[in-house]
Amino acid sequence: MTTSLDSLTVLVTGGAGYIGSHAVLALRDHGIKTIVIDNLTTGYRWAVPADVPLIVADIGDFAAVSRTITQHDVGAILHFAGSVVVPESVENPLKYYANNTANSRTLIEAAVTNGVRHIIFSSTAATYGIPDHVPVAEDAPKSPINPYGMSKLMTEQMLADVAKAHSINYCALRYFNVAGADPKRRTGQSTAGATHLIKVAVEAALGKRDHVSIFGTDYDTPDGTGVRDYIHVSDLADAHVLALKALIEVPEESLTMNCGYGRGFSVTEVLDAVDRVAGVKINRKFEGRRAGDPDALTADNSRIRARLPWTPAYEDLDIIVTHALAWEKELERRAF
Ligand code: UDP
């Protein structure tokens, strides 16, 4: 039986990806024995530290996951593997229900079958859809407006049902807008063709794009552009380690918690920050709204603040942008 973090091996699915690779670093920095399973479709081998075993396999492969769990005596799983592009989920919903829902079902079955006791699941604020009120709390209605959000919500539901039926507890962490990069530049957001605002803006600041589009200027927000709750990926990674501790300490409890700082910045404020930090003036193009974008989406984070001793270190928007920019330069230096 799992009793402490010291005696535990943690399996990180998607540990070669953006958020997963930061979680691996956080676990490793806490001295927790960690292994990674990743099919490397969007992840990178280099993103997994050399002393962390990497099993190249799909989480939908029951035999491979089961073998990994038993061979390494895995006691807990941090589950990041999945597809994350919202517009793609609208065009190709079955890909999302396969990668995010069906494969999660297989992973959870392998976990239950092989005696894993704790699962932390990478969920999303997209489960709320367009909330009636912001900041949005965990018990607000869940009405995803795209297959991505629904595919994650379905996995949350599976976990809730499984936790009632088996000796396993889970924590679903609903991420808001994840940005930034490891302050030591060991990993960062590396996907080509990224669409997320801060990544797009730092690329533009370095001349990799000639402009940034501002999608909508008529939102019901102070300056008319969309407002989001940007959270530094390393603070988010730390929340996973703390959530794991909580699951181990109280095995009969499962948790669902928002991960955001509880404050929002508009698109204009983000672009101003990138201009300021990079010392440039990004070319801004005003365009129409993107389908399905809410006016404002910020987290009520009172639950995570009350339940975990989470003290974010990088709440400042300029720091998030500084780290995102430093990683973008690192990508250039390494010529990825
Ligand atoms: N956004 C924008 N231009 C871009 C990318 C995003 O104006 O090139 C806006 C988008 O409409 C939203 C905010 O920036 O208001 C954050 O969007 P992002 O795609 O980063 O994350 P999302 O909130 O959609 O998950």
PDB file of N, CA, C and O and ligand atoms in Angstrom, residues 86 176-177 195-198 200 212-216 219 225-228 230 267 290 293-295 297, ligand 1:
ATOM      1  N   VAL A  86      -8.370  23.043 -29.530  1.00  0.00           N
ATOM      2  CA  VAL A  86      -9.831  23.180 -29.510  1.00  0.00           C
ATOM      3  C   VAL A  86     -10.448  23.188 -30.918  1.00  0.00           C
ATOM      4  O   VAL A  86     -11.363  22.404 -31.192  1.00  0.00           O
ATOM      5  N   PHE A 176      -6.650  26.789 -16.325  1.00  0.00           N
ATOM      6  CA  PHE A 176      -7.045  27.963 -17.089  1.00  0.00           C
ATOM      7  C   PHE A 176      -5.977  28.171 -18.183  1.00  0.00           C
ATOM      8  O   PHE A 176      -5.600  27.197 -18.816  1.00  0.00           O
ATOM      9  N   ASN A 177      -5.502  29.367 -18.451  1.00  0.00           N
ATOM     10  CA  ASN A 177      -4.609  29.535 -19.611  1.00  0.00           C
ATOM     11  C   ASN A 177      -3.153  29.347 -19.207  1.00  0.00           C
ATOM     12  O   ASN A 177      -2.557  30.234 -18.607  1.00  0.00           O
ATOM     13  N   THR A 195      -1.209  28.168 -31.259  1.00  0.00           N
ATOM     14  CA  THR A 195      -2.263  29.179 -31.418  1.00  0.00           C
ATOM     15  C   THR A 195      -2.475  29.991 -30.148  1.00  0.00           C
ATOM     16  O   THR A 195      -3.244  30.941 -30.146  1.00  0.00           O
ATOM     17  N   HIS A 196      -1.843  29.604 -29.047  1.00  0.00           N
ATOM     18  CA  HIS A 196      -2.097  30.289 -27.778  1.00  0.00           C
ATOM     19  C   HIS A 196      -1.421  31.655 -27.740  1.00  0.00           C
ATOM     20  O   HIS A 196      -0.291  31.826 -28.206  1.00  0.00           O
ATOM     21  N   LEU A 197      -2.144  32.594 -27.145  1.00  0.00           N
ATOM     22  CA  LEU A 197      -1.787  34.009 -27.279  1.00  0.00           C
ATOM     23  C   LEU A 197      -0.335  34.324 -26.888  1.00  0.00           C
ATOM     24  O   LEU A 197       0.377  34.981 -27.654  1.00  0.00           O
ATOM     25  N   ILE A 198       0.096  33.888 -25.700  1.00  0.00           N
ATOM     26  CA  ILE A 198       1.431  34.311 -25.245  1.00  0.00           C
ATOM     27  C   ILE A 198       2.516  33.691 -26.123  1.00  0.00           C
ATOM     28  O   ILE A 198       3.488  34.362 -26.499  1.00  0.00           O
ATOM     29  N   VAL A 200       2.178  32.811 -29.313  1.00  0.00           N
ATOM     30  CA  VAL A 200       2.106  33.517 -30.599  1.00  0.00           C
ATOM     31  C   VAL A 200       2.788  34.893 -30.475  1.00  0.00           C
ATOM     32  O   VAL A 200       3.558  35.314 -31.347  1.00  0.00           O
ATOM     33  N   VAL A 212       0.389  39.806 -34.716  1.00  0.00           N
ATOM     34  CA  VAL A 212      -0.520  39.028 -33.869  1.00  0.00           C
ATOM     35  C   VAL A 212      -1.931  39.523 -34.156  1.00  0.00           C
ATOM     36  O   VAL A 212      -2.184  40.735 -34.166  1.00  0.00           O
ATOM     37  N   SER A 213      -2.823  38.579 -34.407  1.00  0.00           N
ATOM     38  CA  SER A 213      -4.228  38.952 -34.612  1.00  0.00           C
ATOM     39  C   SER A 213      -4.898  39.129 -33.263  1.00  0.00           C
ATOM     40  O   SER A 213      -4.678  38.312 -32.363  1.00  0.00           O
ATOM     41  N   ILE A 214      -5.690  40.169 -33.130  1.00  0.00           N
ATOM     42  CA  ILE A 214      -6.512  40.328 -31.928  1.00  0.00           C
ATOM     43  C   ILE A 214      -7.928  39.909 -32.310  1.00  0.00           C
ATOM     44  O   ILE A 214      -8.581  40.576 -33.125  1.00  0.00           O
ATOM     45  N   PHE A 215      -8.356  38.801 -31.748  1.00  0.00           N
ATOM     46  CA  PHE A 215      -9.647  38.225 -32.137  1.00  0.00           C
ATOM     47  C   PHE A 215     -10.784  38.849 -31.329  1.00  0.00           C
ATOM     48  O   PHE A 215     -11.161  38.347 -30.277  1.00  0.00           O
ATOM     49  N   GLY A 216     -11.304  39.945 -31.825  1.00  0.00           N
ATOM     50  CA  GLY A 216     -12.473  40.567 -31.196  1.00  0.00           C
ATOM     51  C   GLY A 216     -12.100  41.736 -30.304  1.00  0.00           C
ATOM     52  O   GLY A 216     -11.221  41.627 -29.455  1.00  0.00           O
ATOM     53  N   TYR A 219     -15.825  42.718 -26.967  1.00  0.00           N
ATOM     54  CA  TYR A 219     -16.271  41.893 -25.835  1.00  0.00           C
ATOM     55  C   TYR A 219     -16.698  42.772 -24.667  1.00  0.00           C
ATOM     56  O   TYR A 219     -16.284  43.935 -24.561  1.00  0.00           O
ATOM     57  N   THR A 225     -11.310  43.543 -25.411  1.00  0.00           N
ATOM     58  CA  THR A 225     -10.656  42.299 -25.855  1.00  0.00           C
ATOM     59  C   THR A 225     -10.814  41.228 -24.772  1.00  0.00           C
ATOM     60  O   THR A 225     -11.087  41.536 -23.605  1.00  0.00           O
ATOM     61  N   GLY A 226     -10.647  39.978 -25.174  1.00  0.00           N
ATOM     62  CA  GLY A 226     -10.927  38.850 -24.282  1.00  0.00           C
ATOM     63  C   GLY A 226     -10.013  38.818 -23.061  1.00  0.00           C
ATOM     64  O   GLY A 226      -8.820  39.123 -23.154  1.00  0.00           O
ATOM     65  N   VAL A 227     -10.603  38.440 -21.932  1.00  0.00           N
ATOM     66  CA  VAL A 227      -9.847  38.397 -20.677  1.00  0.00           C
ATOM     67  C   VAL A 227      -9.667  36.941 -20.240  1.00  0.00           C
ATOM     68  O   VAL A 227     -10.627  36.169 -20.232  1.00  0.00           O
ATOM     69  N   ARG A 228      -8.424  36.576 -19.889  1.00  0.00           N
ATOM     70  CA  ARG A 228      -8.126  35.204 -19.454  1.00  0.00           C
ATOM     71  C   ARG A 228      -7.232  35.227 -18.221  1.00  0.00           C
ATOM     72  O   ARG A 228      -6.508  36.190 -17.962  1.00  0.00           O
ATOM     73  N   TYR A 230      -4.112  33.777 -16.921  1.00  0.00           N
ATOM     74  CA  TYR A 230      -2.877  33.114 -17.368  1.00  0.00           C
ATOM     75  C   TYR A 230      -2.110  32.593 -16.162  1.00  0.00           C
ATOM     76  O   TYR A 230      -1.813  33.346 -15.240  1.00  0.00           O
ATOM     77  N   VAL A 267      -6.359  40.686 -23.895  1.00  0.00           N
ATOM     78  CA  VAL A 267      -5.403  40.465 -24.986  1.00  0.00           C
ATOM     79  C   VAL A 267      -4.483  41.683 -25.104  1.00  0.00           C
ATOM     80  O   VAL A 267      -3.254  41.543 -25.235  1.00  0.00           O
ATOM     81  N   ARG A 290     -13.230  35.011 -32.593  1.00  0.00           N
ATOM     82  CA  ARG A 290     -13.046  33.600 -32.901  1.00  0.00           C
ATOM     83  C   ARG A 290     -14.272  32.871 -32.349  1.00  0.00           C
ATOM     84  O   ARG A 290     -14.747  33.202 -31.266  1.00  0.00           O
ATOM     85  N   ASP A 293     -15.360  31.836 -28.264  1.00  0.00           N
ATOM     86  CA  ASP A 293     -14.544  32.461 -27.220  1.00  0.00           C
ATOM     87  C   ASP A 293     -15.426  33.201 -26.217  1.00  0.00           C
ATOM     88  O   ASP A 293     -16.192  34.091 -26.611  1.00  0.00           O
ATOM     89  N   PRO A 294     -15.334  32.889 -24.920  1.00  0.00           N
ATOM     90  CA  PRO A 294     -16.072  33.688 -23.935  1.00  0.00           C
ATOM     91  C   PRO A 294     -15.436  35.074 -23.755  1.00  0.00           C
ATOM     92  O   PRO A 294     -14.255  35.248 -24.072  1.00  0.00           O
ATOM     93  N   ASP A 295     -16.206  36.023 -23.243  1.00  0.00           N
ATOM     94  CA  ASP A 295     -15.663  37.370 -22.985  1.00  0.00           C
ATOM     95  C   ASP A 295     -14.500  37.281 -21.997  1.00  0.00           C
ATOM     96  O   ASP A 295     -13.417  37.775 -22.254  1.00  0.00           O
ATOM     97  N   LEU A 297     -12.727  34.659 -18.812  1.00  0.00           N
ATOM     98  CA  LEU A 297     -12.691  33.366 -18.133  1.00  0.00           C
ATOM     99  C   LEU A 297     -11.589  33.411 -17.085  1.00  0.00           C
ATOM    100  O   LEU A 297     -10.402  33.425 -17.421  1.00  0.00           O
TER     101      LEU A 297
HETATM  102  N1  UDP B   1      -6.235  35.498 -28.896  1.00  0.00           N
HETATM  103  C1  UDP B   1      -5.995  36.501 -29.817  1.00  0.00           C
HETATM  104  N2  UDP B   1      -5.074  36.277 -30.799  1.00  0.00           N
HETATM  105  C2  UDP B   1      -4.392  35.093 -30.912  1.00  0.00           C
HETATM  106  C3  UDP B   1      -4.652  34.070 -29.970  1.00  0.00           C
HETATM  107  C4  UDP B   1      -5.583  34.309 -28.981  1.00  0.00           C
HETATM  108  O1  UDP B   1      -6.588  37.578 -29.744  1.00  0.00           O
HETATM  109  O2  UDP B   1      -3.580  34.949 -31.842  1.00  0.00           O
HETATM  110  C5  UDP B   1      -7.186  35.729 -27.796  1.00  0.00           C
HETATM  111  C6  UDP B   1      -8.367  34.776 -27.719  1.00  0.00           C
HETATM  112  O3  UDP B   1      -9.447  35.251 -28.498  1.00  0.00           O
HETATM  113  C7  UDP B   1      -8.648  34.778 -26.218  1.00  0.00           C
HETATM  114  C8  UDP B   1      -7.271  34.929 -25.596  1.00  0.00           C
HETATM  115  O4  UDP B   1      -6.460  35.531 -26.593  1.00  0.00           O
HETATM  116  O5  UDP B   1      -9.419  35.912 -25.841  1.00  0.00           O
HETATM  117  C9  UDP B   1      -6.636  33.618 -25.181  1.00  0.00           C
HETATM  118  O6  UDP B   1      -6.702  32.703 -26.267  1.00  0.00           O
HETATM  119  P1  UDP B   1      -5.837  31.390 -26.320  1.00  0.00           P
HETATM  120  O7  UDP B   1      -6.022  30.774 -27.680  1.00  0.00           O
HETATM  121  O8  UDP B   1      -4.439  31.682 -25.896  1.00  0.00           O
HETATM  122  O9  UDP B   1      -6.458  30.457 -25.201  1.00  0.00           O
HETATM  123  P2  UDP B   1      -7.987  30.014 -24.931  1.00  0.00           P
HETATM  124  O10 UDP B   1      -8.510  30.978 -23.900  1.00  0.00           O
HETATM  125  O11 UDP B   1      -8.727  30.061 -26.231  1.00  0.00           O
HETATM  126  O12 UDP B   1      -7.853  28.640 -24.387  1.00  0.00           O
END
